[in-house]
mmCIF file of C-alpha atoms in Angstrom:
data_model
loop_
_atom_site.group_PDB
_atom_site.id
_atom_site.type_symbol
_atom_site.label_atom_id
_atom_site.label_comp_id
_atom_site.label_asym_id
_atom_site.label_seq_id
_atom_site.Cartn_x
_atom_site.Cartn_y
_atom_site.Cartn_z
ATOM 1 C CA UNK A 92 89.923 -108.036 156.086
ATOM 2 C CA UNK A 93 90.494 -109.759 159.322
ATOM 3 C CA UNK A 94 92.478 -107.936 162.621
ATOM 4 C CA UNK A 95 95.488 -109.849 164.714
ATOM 5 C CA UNK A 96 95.351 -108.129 168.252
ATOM 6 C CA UNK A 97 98.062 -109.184 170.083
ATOM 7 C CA UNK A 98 97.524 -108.772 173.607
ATOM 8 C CA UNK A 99 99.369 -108.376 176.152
ATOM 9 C CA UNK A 100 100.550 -106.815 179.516
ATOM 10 C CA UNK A 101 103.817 -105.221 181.273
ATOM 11 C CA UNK A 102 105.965 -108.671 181.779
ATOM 12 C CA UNK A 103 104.036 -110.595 179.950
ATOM 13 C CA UNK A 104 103.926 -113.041 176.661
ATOM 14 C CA UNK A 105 101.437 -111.924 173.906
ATOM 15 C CA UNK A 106 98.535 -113.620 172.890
ATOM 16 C CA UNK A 107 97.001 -113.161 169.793
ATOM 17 C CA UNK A 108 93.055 -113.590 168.643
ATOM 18 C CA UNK A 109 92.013 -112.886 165.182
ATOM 19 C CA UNK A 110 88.988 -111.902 164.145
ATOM 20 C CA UNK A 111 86.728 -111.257 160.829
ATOM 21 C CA UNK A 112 83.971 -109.459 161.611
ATOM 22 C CA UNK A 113 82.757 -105.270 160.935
ATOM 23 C CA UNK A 114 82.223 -104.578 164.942
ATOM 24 C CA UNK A 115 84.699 -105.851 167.575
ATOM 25 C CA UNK A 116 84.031 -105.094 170.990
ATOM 26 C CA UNK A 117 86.973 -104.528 173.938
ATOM 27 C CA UNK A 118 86.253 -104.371 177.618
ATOM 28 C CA UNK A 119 86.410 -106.250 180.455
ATOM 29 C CA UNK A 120 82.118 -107.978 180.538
ATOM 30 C CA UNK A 121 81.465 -111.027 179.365
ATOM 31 C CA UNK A 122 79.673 -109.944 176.175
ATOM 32 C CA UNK A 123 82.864 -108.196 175.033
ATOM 33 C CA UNK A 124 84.613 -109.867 172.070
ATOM 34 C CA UNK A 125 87.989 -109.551 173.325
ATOM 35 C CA UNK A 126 87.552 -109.594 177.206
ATOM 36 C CA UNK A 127 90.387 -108.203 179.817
ATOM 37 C CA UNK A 128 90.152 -108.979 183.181
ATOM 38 C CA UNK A 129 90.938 -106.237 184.829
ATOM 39 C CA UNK A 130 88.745 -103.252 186.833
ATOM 40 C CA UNK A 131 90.802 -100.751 184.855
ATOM 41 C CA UNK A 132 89.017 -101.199 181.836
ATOM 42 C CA UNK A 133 85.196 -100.996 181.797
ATOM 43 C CA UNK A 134 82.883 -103.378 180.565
ATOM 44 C CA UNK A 135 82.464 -102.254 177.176
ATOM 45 C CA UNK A 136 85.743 -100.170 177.069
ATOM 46 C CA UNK A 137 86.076 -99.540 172.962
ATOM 47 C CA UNK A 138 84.649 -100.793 170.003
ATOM 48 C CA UNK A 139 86.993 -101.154 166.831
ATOM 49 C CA UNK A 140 85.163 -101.284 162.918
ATOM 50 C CA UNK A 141 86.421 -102.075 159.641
ATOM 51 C CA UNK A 142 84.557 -100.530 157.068
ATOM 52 C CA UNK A 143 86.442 -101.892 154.096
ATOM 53 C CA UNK A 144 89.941 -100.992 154.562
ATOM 54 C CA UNK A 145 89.592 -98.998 156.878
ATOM 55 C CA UNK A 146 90.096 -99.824 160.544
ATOM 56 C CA UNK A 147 89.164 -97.041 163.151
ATOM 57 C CA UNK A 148 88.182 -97.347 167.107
ATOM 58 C CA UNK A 149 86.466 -95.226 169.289
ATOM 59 C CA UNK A 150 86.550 -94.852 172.959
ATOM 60 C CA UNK A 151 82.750 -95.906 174.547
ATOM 61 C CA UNK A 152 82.850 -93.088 177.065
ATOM 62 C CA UNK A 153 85.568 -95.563 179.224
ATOM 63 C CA UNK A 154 86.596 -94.487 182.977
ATOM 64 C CA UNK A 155 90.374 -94.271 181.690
ATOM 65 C CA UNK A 156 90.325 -93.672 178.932
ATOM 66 C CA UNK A 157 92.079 -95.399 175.215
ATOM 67 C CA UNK A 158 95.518 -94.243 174.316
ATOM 68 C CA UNK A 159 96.544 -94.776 170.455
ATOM 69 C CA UNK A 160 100.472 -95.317 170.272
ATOM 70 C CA UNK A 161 100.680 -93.329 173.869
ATOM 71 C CA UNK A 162 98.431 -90.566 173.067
ATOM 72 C CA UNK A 163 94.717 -90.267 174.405
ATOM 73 C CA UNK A 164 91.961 -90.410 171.784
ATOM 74 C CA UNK A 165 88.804 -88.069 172.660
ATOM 75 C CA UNK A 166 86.019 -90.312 173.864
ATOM 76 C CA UNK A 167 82.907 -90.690 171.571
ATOM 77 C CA UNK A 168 84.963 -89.419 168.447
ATOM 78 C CA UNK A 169 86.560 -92.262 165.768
ATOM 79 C CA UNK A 170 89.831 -92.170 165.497
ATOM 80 C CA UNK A 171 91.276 -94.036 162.274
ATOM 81 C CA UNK A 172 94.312 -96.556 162.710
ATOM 82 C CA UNK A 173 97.029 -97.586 160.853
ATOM 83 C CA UNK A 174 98.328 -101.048 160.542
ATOM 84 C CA UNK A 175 100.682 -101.671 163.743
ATOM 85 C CA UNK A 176 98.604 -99.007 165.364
ATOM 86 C CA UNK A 177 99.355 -99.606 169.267
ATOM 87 C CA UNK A 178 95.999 -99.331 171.538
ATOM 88 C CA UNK A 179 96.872 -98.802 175.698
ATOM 89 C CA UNK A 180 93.741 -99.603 177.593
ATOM 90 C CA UNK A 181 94.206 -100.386 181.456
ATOM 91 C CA UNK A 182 96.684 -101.903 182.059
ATOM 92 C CA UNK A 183 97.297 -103.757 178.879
ATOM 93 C CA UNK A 184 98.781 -103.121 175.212
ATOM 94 C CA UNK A 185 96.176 -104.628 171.818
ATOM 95 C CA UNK A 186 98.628 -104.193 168.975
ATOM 96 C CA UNK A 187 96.063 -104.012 166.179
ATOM 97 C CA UNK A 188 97.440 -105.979 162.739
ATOM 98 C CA UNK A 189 95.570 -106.168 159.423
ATOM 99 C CA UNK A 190 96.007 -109.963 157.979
ATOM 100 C CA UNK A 191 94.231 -111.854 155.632
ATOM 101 C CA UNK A 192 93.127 -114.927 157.445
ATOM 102 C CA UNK A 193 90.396 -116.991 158.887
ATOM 103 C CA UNK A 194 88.922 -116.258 162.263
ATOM 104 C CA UNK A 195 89.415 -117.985 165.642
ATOM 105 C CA UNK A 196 86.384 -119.790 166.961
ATOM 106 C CA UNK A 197 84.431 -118.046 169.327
ATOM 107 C CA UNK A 198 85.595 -120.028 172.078
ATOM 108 C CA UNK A 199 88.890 -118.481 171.785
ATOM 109 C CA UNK A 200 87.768 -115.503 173.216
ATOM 110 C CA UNK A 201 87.143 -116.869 176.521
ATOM 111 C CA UNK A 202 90.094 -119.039 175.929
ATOM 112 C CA UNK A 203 92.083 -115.358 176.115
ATOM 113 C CA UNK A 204 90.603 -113.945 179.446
ATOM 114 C CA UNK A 205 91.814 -117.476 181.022
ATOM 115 C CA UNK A 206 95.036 -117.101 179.852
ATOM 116 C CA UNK A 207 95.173 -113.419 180.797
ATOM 117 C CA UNK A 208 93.735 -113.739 184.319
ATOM 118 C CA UNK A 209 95.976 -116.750 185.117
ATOM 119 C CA UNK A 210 98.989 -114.812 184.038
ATOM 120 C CA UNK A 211 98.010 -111.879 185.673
ATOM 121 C CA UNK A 212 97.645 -113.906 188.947
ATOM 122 C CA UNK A 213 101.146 -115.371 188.558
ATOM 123 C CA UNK A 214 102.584 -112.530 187.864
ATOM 124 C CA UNK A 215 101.118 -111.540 191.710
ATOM 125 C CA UNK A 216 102.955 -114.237 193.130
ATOM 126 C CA UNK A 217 99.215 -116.595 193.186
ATOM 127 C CA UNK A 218 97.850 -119.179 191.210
ATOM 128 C CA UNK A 219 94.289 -120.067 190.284
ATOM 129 C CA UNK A 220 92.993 -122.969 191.869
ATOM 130 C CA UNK A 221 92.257 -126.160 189.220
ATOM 131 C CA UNK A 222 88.718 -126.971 188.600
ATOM 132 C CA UNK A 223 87.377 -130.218 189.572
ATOM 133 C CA UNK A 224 84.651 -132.381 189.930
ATOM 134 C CA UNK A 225 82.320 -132.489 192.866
ATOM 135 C CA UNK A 226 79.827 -135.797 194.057
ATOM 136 C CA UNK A 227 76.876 -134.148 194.964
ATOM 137 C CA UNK A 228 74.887 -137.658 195.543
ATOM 138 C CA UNK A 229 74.871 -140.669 197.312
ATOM 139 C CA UNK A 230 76.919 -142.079 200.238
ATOM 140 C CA UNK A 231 80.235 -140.561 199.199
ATOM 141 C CA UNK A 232 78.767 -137.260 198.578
ATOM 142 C CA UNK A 233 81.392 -134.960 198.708
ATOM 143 C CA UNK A 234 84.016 -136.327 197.111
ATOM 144 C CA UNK A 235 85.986 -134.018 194.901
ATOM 145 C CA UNK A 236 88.643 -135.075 191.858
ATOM 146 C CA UNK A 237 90.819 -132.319 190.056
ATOM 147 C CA UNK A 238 92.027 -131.555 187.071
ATOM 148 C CA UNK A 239 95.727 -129.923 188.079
ATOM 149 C CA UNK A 240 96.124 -129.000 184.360
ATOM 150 C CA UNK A 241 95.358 -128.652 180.711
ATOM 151 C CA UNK A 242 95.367 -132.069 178.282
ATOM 152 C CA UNK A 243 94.059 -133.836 181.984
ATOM 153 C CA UNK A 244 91.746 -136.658 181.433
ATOM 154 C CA UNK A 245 89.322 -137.823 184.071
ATOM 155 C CA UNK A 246 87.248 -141.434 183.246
ATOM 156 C CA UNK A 247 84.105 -141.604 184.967
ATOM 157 C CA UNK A 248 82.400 -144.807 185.579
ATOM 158 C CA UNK A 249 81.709 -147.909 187.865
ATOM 159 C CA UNK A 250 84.875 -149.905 186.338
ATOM 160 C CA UNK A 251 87.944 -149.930 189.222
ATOM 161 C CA UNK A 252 90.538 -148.508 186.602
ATOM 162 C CA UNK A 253 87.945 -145.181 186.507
ATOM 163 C CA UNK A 254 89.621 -142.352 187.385
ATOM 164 C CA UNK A 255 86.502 -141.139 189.077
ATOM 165 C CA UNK A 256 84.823 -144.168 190.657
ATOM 166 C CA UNK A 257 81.188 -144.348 190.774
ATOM 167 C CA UNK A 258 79.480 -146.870 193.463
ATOM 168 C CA UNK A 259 76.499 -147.101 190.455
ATOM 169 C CA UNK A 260 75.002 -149.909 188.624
ATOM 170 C CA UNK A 261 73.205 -147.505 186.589
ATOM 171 C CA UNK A 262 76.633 -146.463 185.226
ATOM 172 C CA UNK A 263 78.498 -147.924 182.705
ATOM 173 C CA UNK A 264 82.081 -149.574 183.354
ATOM 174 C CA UNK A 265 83.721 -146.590 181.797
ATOM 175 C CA UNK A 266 80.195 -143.607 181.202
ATOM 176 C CA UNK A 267 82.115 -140.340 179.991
ATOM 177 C CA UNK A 268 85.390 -138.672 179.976
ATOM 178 C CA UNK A 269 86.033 -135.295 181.529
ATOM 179 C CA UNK A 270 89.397 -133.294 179.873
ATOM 180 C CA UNK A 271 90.323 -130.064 180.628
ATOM 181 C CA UNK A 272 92.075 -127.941 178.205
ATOM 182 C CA UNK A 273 92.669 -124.025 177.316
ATOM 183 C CA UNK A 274 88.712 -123.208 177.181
ATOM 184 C CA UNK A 275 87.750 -124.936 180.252
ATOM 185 C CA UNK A 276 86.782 -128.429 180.832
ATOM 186 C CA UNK A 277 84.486 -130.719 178.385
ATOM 187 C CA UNK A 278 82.681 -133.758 179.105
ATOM 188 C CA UNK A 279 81.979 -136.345 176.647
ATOM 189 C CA UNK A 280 80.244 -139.574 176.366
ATOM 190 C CA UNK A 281 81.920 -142.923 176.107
ATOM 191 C CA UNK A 282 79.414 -145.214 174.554
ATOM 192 C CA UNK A 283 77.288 -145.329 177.691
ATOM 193 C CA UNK A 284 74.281 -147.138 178.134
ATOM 194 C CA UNK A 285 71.987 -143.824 179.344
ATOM 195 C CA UNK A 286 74.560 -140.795 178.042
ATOM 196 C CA UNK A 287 74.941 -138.122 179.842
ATOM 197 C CA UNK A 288 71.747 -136.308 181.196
ATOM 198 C CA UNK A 289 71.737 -132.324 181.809
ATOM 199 C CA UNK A 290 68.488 -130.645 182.305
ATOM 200 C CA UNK A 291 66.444 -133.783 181.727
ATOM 201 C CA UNK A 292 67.931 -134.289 178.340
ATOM 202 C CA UNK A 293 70.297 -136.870 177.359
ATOM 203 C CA UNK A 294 73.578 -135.430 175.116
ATOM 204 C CA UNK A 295 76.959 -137.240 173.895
ATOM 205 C CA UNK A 296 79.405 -133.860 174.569
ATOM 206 C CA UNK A 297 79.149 -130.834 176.127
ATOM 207 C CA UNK A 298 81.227 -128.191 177.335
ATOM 208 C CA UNK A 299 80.682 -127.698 180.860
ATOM 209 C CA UNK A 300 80.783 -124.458 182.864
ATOM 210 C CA UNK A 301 81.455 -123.684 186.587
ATOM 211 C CA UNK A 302 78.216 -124.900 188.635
ATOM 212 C CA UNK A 303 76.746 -126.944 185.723
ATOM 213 C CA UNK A 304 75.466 -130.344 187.203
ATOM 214 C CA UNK A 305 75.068 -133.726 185.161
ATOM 215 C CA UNK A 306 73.938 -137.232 185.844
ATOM 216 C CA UNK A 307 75.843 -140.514 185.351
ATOM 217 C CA UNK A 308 73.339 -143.076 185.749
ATOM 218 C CA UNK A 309 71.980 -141.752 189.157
ATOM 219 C CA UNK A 310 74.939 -140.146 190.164
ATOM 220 C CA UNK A 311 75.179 -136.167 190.392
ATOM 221 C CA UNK A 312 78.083 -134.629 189.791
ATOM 222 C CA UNK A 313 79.016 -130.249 189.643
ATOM 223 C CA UNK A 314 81.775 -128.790 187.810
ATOM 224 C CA UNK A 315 83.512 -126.058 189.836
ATOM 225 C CA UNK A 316 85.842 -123.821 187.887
ATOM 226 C CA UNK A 317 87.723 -120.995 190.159
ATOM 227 C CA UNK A 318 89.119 -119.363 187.476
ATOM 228 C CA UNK A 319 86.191 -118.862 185.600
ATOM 229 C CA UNK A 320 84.251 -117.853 188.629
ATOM 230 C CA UNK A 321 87.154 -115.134 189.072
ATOM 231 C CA UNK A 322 86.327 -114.122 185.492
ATOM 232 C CA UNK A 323 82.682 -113.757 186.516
ATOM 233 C CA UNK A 324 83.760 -111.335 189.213
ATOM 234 C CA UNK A 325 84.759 -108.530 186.281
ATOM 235 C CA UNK A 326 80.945 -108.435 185.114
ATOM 236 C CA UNK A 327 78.917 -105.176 186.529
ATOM 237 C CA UNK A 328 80.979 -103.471 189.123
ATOM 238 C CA UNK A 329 82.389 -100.240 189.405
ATOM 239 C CA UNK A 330 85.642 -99.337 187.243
ATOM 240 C CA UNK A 331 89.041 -98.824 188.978
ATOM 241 C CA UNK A 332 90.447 -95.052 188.501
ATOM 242 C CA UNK A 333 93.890 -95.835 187.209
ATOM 243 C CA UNK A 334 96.869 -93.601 189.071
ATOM 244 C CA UNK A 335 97.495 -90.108 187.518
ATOM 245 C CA UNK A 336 100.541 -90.071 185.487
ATOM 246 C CA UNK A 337 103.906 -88.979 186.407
ATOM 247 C CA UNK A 338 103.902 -85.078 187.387
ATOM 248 C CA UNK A 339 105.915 -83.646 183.737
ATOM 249 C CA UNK A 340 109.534 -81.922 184.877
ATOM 250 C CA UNK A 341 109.153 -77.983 184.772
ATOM 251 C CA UNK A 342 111.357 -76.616 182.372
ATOM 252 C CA UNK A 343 114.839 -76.391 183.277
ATOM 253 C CA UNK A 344 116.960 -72.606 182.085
ATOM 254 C CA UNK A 345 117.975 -72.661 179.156
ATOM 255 C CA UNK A 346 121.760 -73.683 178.530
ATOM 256 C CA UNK A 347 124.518 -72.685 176.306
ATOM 257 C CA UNK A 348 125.559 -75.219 174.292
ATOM 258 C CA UNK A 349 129.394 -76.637 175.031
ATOM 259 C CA UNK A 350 131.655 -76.353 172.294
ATOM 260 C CA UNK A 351 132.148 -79.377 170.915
ATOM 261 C CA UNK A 352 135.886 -80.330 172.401
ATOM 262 C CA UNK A 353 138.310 -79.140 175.000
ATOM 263 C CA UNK A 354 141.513 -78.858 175.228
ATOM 264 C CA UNK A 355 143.425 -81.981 177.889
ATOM 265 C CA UNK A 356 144.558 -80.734 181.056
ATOM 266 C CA UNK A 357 148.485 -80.490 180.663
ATOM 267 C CA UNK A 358 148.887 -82.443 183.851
ATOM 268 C CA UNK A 359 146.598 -85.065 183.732
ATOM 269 C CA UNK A 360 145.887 -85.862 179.846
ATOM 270 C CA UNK A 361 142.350 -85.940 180.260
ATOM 271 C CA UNK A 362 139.693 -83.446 179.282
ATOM 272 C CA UNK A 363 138.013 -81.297 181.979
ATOM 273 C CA UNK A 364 134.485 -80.920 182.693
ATOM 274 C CA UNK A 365 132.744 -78.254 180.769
ATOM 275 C CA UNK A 366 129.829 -76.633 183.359
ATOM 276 C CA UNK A 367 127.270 -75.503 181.594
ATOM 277 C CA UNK A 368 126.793 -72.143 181.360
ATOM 278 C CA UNK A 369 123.414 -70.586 182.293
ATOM 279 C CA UNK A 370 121.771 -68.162 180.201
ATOM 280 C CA UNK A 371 119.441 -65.936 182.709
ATOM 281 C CA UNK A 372 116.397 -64.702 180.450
ATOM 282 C CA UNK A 373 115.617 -60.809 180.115
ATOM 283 C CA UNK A 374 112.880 -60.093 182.911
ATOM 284 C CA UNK A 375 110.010 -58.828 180.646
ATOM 285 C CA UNK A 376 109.285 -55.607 182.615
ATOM 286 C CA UNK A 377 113.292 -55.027 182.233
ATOM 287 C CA UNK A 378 112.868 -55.208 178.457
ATOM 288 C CA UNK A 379 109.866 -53.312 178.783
ATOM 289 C CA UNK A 380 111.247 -50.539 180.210
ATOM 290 C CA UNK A 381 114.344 -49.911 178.426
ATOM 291 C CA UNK A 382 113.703 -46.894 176.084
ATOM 292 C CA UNK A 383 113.802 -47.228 172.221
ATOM 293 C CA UNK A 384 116.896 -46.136 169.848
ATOM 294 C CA UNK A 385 114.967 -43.669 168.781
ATOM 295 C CA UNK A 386 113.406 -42.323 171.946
ATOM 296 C CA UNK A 387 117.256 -41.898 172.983
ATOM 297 C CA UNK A 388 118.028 -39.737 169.833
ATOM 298 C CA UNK A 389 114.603 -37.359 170.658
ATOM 299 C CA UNK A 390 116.047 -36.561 174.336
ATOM 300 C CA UNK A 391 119.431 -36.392 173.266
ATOM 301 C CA UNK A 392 117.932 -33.963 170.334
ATOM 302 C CA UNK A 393 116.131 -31.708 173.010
ATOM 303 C CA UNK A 394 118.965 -31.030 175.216
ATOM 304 C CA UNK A 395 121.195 -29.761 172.136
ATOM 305 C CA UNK A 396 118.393 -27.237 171.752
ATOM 306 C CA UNK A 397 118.461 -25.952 175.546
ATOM 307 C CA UNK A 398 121.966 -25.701 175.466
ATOM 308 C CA UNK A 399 121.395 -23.260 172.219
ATOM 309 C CA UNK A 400 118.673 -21.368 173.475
ATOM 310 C CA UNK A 401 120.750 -20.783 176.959
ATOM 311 C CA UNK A 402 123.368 -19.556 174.791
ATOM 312 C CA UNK A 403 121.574 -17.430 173.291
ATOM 313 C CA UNK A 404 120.331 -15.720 176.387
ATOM 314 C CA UNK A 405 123.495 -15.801 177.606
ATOM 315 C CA UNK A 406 124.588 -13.324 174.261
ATOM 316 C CA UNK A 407 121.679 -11.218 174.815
ATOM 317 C CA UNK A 408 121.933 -10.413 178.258
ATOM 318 C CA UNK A 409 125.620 -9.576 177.973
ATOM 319 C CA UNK A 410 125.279 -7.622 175.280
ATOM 320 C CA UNK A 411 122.640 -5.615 177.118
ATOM 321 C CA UNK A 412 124.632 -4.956 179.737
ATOM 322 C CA UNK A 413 127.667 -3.955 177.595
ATOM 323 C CA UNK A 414 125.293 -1.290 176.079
ATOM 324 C CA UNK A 415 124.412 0.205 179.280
ATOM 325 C CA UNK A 416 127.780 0.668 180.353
ATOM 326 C CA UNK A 417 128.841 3.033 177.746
ATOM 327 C CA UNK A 418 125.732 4.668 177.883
ATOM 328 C CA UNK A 419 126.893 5.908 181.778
#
């Protein structure tokens, strides 16, 4: 079973990279399998393995933590998901889908970060600056020739229609070709006499990254890439804390419920407002010290019994008394 993860960010498009494979790796480092660019989530951020059918991720001890569909997973523990399952790390949403379908290439995963980090910087108001090719020999040493955007094609050679013009008899009219396109820029050989010579060997194609250096004939030339040198800026590092949520509202007295309709206001025709009405709750040493039902009926019980036993007294004395009198 493959996974869909469908990335993407607050105000952004989604971009999608399937994969086939037991052990995915999230994060932010270069080694990371599907790479965001962003200090808010760490190098190796979360790992997510299919064992069959199921799908589960765990959080790799992150500085902020993974939220499943807005809730915050305990780090180190696995945590099974569901197809749909929405995971929140950083800044950005990986909606996890379970498909039946062949892989991306590998090259799609840095393809991603690209995409993310120039979208991210857009949405900041910048823009990444193009690559482009630097002369790094000869008189015109130097010299620099972009490549503004993707699908750009750059012929390099001694012929004047070259789009990169090389003062070289050792290079062919037309040596290589140079095109830039979502995964960075590749260089390719045109049926050149001496091919294209990196490292002391001679190859037909290569993909080229940011500092790499190559020989046309005798002529050096560097790829610089900005945006993948931005990209290279996210490896090692500390993380970014991200800001403490929202403070949650205290809770509020509780409140009768309305009843469900008024009557109109004679004059107007419209229904009044109906202010709710607060219910204060019992203070707790209030109930506390109210006395019991039955605790009434004892001490009303007692006081029927002093009022008998007064009487009583009362009898006794009088009769006492009435008995000395006649005596005398």
């Amino acid at each position: 079973m493959a996974l869909a993860l469908h990335v993407s960010a607050e105000g952004r498009d989604s971009e999608t990279l399937t994969l086939d494979q037991p052990r995915i790796v999230i994060g932010r480092g270069g080694h990371a399998d599907v790479r965001l660019p962003s200090r808010r989530v760490s190098e190796q951020h979360a790992v997510l393995r299919v064992e069959g059918s199921d799908v589960s991720v765990t959080d790799d001890t992150s500085t902020n933590g993974t939220r499943v569909n807005g809730v915050v997973i305990p780090r180190g523990r696995r945590k099974v998901l569901r197809d749909g399952d929405e995971l929140g790390l950083g800044d950005f949403t990986v909606r996890v889908q379970f498909v039946s379908a062949l892989a991306d290439p590998p090259e799609r995963t840095a393809s991603l970060a690209r995409k993310l980090l120039r979208d991210a910087l857009r949405s900041l108001g910048g823009e990444a600056a193009p690559p482009y090719l630097e002369l790094r020999s000869g008189k015109t040493a130097g010299l620099r020739w972009d490549l503004p955007k993707d699908g750009t094609h750059l012929v390099l050679g001694r012929g004047e229609r070259c789009d990169v013009l090389l003062d070289d008899r050792d290079c062919s009219r037309e040596h290589a070709e140079a095109m830039r396109d979502g995964e960075g820029v590749l260089l390719r050989d045109l049926g050149s006499k001496n091919g294209i010579v990196m490292g002391g060997r001679s190859l037909t194609e290569r993909r080229l990254r940011s500092g790499d250096e190559f020989m046309l004939g005798r002529s050096t030339l560097r790829l610089v890439d900005p945006t993948e040198e931005l990209l290279r800026g996210f490896d090692g590092g500390d993380d970014e804390a991200a800001p403490a949520p929202p403070p949650r509202p205290s809770a509020s007295p509780r409140t009768s419920t309305p009843p469900p309709s008024a009557e109109p206001d004679a004059g107007t025709g419209t229904t009044p407002a109906v202010e709710p009405v607060v219910v204060p709750a019992a203070p707790v040493a209030a109930v506390a010290a109210a006395p019991s039902e039955r605790a009434l009926a004892r001490s009303r019980g007692d006081g029927d019994y002093l009022v008998l036993a007064l009487s009583v007294l009362i009898l006794v004395v009088s009769v006492a008394a009435l008995v000395v009198v006649l005596k005398s």
